[in-house]
Coordinates of C-alpha atoms in Angstrom, one line a residue:
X1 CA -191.3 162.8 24.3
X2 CA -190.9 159.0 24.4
X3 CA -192.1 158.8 28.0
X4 CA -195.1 160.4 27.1
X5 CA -196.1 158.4 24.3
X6 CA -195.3 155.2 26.3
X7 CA -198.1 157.1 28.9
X8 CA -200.5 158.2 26.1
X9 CA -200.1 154.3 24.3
X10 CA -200.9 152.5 27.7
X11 CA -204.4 154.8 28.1
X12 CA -205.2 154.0 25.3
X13 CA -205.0 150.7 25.6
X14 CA -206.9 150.1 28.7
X15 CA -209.9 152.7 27.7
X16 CA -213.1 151.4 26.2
X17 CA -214.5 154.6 26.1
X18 CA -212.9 157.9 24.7
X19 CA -214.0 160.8 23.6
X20 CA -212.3 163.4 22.1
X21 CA -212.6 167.3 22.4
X22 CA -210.8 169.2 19.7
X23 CA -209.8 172.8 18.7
X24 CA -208.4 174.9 16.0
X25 CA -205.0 173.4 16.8
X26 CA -206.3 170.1 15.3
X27 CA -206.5 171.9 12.1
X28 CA -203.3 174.0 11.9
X29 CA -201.8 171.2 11.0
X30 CA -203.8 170.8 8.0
X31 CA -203.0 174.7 6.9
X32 CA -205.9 176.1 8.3
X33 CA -205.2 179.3 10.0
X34 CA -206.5 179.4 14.1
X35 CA -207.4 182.7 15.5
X36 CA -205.0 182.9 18.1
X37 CA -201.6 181.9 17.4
X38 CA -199.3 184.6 16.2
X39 CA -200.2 183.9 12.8
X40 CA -203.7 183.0 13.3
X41 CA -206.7 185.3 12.1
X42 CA -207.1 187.9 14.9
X43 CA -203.5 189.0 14.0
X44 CA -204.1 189.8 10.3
X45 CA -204.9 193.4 9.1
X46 CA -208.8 193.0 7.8
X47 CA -211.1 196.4 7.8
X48 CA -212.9 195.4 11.1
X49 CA -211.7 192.9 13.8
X50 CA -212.0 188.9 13.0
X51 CA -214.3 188.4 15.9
X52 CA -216.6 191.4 14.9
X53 CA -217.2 190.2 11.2
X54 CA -217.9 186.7 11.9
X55 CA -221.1 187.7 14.4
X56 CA -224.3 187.6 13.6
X57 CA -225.4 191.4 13.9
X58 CA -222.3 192.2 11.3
X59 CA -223.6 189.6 9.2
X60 CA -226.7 191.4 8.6
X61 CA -225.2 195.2 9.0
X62 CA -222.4 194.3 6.4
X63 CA -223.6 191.0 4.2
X64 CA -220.8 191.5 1.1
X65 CA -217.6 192.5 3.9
X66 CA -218.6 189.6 5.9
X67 CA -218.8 187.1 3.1
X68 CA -215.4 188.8 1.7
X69 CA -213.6 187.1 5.0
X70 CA -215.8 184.1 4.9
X71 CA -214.6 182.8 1.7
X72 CA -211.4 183.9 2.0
X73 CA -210.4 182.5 5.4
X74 CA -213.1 180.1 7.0
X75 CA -213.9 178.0 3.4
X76 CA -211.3 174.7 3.7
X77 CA -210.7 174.8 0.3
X78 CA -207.9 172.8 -0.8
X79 CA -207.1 171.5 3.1
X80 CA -206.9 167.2 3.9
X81 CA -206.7 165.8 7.0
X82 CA -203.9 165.5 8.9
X83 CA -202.5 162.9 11.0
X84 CA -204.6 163.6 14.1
X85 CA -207.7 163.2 12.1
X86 CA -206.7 160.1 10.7
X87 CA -205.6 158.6 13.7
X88 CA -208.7 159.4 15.5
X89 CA -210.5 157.9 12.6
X90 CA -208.4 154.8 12.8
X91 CA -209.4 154.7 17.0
X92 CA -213.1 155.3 16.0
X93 CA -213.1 152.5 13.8
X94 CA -211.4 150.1 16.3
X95 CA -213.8 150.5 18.9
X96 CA -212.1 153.2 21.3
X97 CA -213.0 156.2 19.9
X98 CA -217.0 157.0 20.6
X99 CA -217.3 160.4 20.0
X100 CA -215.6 163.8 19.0
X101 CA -217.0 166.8 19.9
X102 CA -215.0 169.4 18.0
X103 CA -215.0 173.5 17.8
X104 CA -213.9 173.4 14.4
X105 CA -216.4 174.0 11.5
X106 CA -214.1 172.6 8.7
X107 CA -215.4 169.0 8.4
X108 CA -212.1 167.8 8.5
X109 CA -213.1 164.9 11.2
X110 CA -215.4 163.4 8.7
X111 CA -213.3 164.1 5.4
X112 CA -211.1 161.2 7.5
X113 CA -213.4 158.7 7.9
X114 CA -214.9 159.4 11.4
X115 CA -218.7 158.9 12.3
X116 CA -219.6 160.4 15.5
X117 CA -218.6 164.3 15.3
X118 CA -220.2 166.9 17.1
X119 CA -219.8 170.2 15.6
X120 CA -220.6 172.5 18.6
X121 CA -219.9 175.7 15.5
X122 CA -221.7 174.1 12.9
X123 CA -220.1 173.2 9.9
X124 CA -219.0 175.8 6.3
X125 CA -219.7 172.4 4.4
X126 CA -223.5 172.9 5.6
X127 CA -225.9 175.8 4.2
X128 CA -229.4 177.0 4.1
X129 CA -231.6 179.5 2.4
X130 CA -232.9 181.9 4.9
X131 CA -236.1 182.1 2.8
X132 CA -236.8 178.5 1.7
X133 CA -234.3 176.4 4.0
X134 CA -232.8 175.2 1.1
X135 CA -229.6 173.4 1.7
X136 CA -226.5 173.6 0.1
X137 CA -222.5 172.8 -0.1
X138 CA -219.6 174.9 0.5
X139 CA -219.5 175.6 -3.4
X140 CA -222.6 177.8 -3.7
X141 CA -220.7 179.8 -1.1
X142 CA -217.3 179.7 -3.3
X143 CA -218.9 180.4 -6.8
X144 CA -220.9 183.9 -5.1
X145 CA -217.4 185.8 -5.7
X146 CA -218.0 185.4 -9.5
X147 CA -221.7 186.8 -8.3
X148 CA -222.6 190.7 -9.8
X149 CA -223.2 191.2 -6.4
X150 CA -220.7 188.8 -4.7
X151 CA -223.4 187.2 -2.2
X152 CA -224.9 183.4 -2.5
X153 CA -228.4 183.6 -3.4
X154 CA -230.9 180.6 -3.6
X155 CA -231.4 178.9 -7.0
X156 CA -234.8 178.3 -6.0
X157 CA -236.6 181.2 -4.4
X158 CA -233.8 184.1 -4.6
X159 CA -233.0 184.4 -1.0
X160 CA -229.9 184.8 1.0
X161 CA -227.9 181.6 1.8
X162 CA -226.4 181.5 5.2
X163 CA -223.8 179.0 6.7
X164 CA -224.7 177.0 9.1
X165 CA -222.2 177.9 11.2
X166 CA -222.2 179.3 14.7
X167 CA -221.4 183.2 14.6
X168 CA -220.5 185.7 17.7
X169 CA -224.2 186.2 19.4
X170 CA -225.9 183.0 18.4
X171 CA -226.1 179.9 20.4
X172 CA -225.1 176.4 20.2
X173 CA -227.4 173.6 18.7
X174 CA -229.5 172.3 21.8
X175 CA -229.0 168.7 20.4
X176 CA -225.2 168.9 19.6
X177 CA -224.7 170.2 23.3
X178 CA -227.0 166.9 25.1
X179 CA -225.2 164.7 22.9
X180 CA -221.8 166.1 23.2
X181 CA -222.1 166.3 26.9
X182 CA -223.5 162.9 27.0
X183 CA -220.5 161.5 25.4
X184 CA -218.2 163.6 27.9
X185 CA -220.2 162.5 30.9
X186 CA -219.8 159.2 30.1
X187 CA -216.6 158.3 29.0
X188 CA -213.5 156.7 30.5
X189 CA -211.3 158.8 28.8
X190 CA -211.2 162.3 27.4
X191 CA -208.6 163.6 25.4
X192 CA -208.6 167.4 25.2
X193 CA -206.5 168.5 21.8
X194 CA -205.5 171.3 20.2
X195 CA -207.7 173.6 22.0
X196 CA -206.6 177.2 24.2
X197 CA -210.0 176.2 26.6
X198 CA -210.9 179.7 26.4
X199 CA -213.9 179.5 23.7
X200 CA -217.2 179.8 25.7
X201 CA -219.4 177.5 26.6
X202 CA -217.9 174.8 24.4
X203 CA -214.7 174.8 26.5
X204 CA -217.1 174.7 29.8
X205 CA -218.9 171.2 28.4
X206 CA -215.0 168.9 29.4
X207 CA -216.1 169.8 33.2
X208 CA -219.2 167.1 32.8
X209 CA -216.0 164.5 32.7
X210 CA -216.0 161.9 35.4
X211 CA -214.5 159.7 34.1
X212 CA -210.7 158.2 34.8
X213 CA -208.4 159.4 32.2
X214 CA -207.8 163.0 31.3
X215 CA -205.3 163.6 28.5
X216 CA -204.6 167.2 27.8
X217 CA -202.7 167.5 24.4
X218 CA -202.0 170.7 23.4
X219 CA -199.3 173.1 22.2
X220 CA -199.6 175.8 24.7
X221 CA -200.4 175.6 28.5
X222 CA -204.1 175.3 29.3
X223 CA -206.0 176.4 32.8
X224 CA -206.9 172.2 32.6
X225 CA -203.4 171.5 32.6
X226 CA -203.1 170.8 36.3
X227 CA -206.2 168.5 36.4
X228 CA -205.3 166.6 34.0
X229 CA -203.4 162.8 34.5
X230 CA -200.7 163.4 31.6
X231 CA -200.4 166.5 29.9
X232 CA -198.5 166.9 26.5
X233 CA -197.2 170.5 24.7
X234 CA -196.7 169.1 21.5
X235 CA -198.7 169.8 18.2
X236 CA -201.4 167.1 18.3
X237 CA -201.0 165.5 14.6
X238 CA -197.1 164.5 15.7
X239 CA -198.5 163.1 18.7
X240 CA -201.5 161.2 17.6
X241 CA -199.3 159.3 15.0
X242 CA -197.0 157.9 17.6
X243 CA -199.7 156.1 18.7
X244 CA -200.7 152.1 17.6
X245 CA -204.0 150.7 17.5

């Protein structure tokens, strides 16, 4: 892998600009579980299908089953950045890095000490009332299993809290979509990580790039992989922390 990390290193060094677009795969690293792999989510034995209890009709058909999987596999409890996020903090803080734009929902990215994330899924570390708009941490969503009812209720009117996450059926944030496409439209270099690019429309916003580098890092083979200038199949964290800044 040498060769590539000499590759990666010297893009690195002449970009002013990069943005990065992340995935799932950023995270595995960390411990958290993807949905795809063979030992991600979609490939555990739950009463309904992964995909189906994280959308937004089951969240109001089945509240209690749906919260059941939240807090047992979408809370990153316990996870800390890995290398990847810490080395994209470290480029951030140099002056390379201007933006992520990340799929993940784990708030990971800014548990590292980066600035400029856009969450295109929202975030589990953000949640509102949907009665008051109250907003809330990940821990009122923790402490509702010791609730007689096991749901996370408001403190100040009653009412259901919801994550401010992205569910199956709901669209993306109109302002986290112009500003992550901004960054991607404008950039010199994008470095795609950890990501299948099969997660729709957030894996559709890399084709605003125009810029001159494309860096496609990513454990398995990618429909990108053939447009991009270097193209690595390694886990993302081991690759990252190769690199000097």
């Amino acid at each position: 892998m040498t060769d590539f990390i000499q590759r990666l290193q010297k893009i690195i060094d002449e970009s002013q600009n990069i943005v990065f677009f992340g995935g799932a795969g950023v995270s595995t690293e960390s411990g958290m579980a993807d949905f795809r792999s063979i030992d991600g989510l979609y490939n555990q034995q739950w009463k309904y299908p992964p995909e189906e209890i994280i959308s937004h009709s089951f969240f109001y058909k089945d509240t209690k089953e749906f919260y059941r999987f939240y807090r047992a596999k979408l809370l990153p409890t316990g996870f800390e950045p890995n290398a990847a996020h810490i080395k994209l903090a470290e480029m951030e803080k140099a002056g390379k890095l201007k933006a992520i734009v990340t799929q993940n929902i784990d708030g990971l990215h800014q548990k590292a000490g980066s600035k400029t994330v856009y969450e295109l899924h929202g975030s589990t570390l953000r949640n509102f009332c949907l009665e008051c708009n109250a907003k809330y941490d990940e821990k009122i969503i923790a402490d509702s299993e010791n609730a007689p009812d096991k749901l996370p209720h408001c403190p100040k009117c009653g009412g259901l809290i919801k994550p401010d996450v992205v569910l199956y059926e709901e669209g993306l944030d109109d302002w986290t979509i112009q500003k992550s496409i901004e960054a991607i439209s404008t950039c010199d270099t994008l470095i795609i990580g950890g990501t299948s690019l099969i997660v729709y429309p957030a894996a559709s916003f890399v084709e605003y790039f125009r810029g001159k580098h494309l860096v496609l890092i990513n454990k398995s083979i990618t429909a990108m992989d053939n447009r991009a200038e270097l193209v690595i199949h390694e886990p993302i964290g081991e690759v990252l922390s190769k690199i000097t800044i």
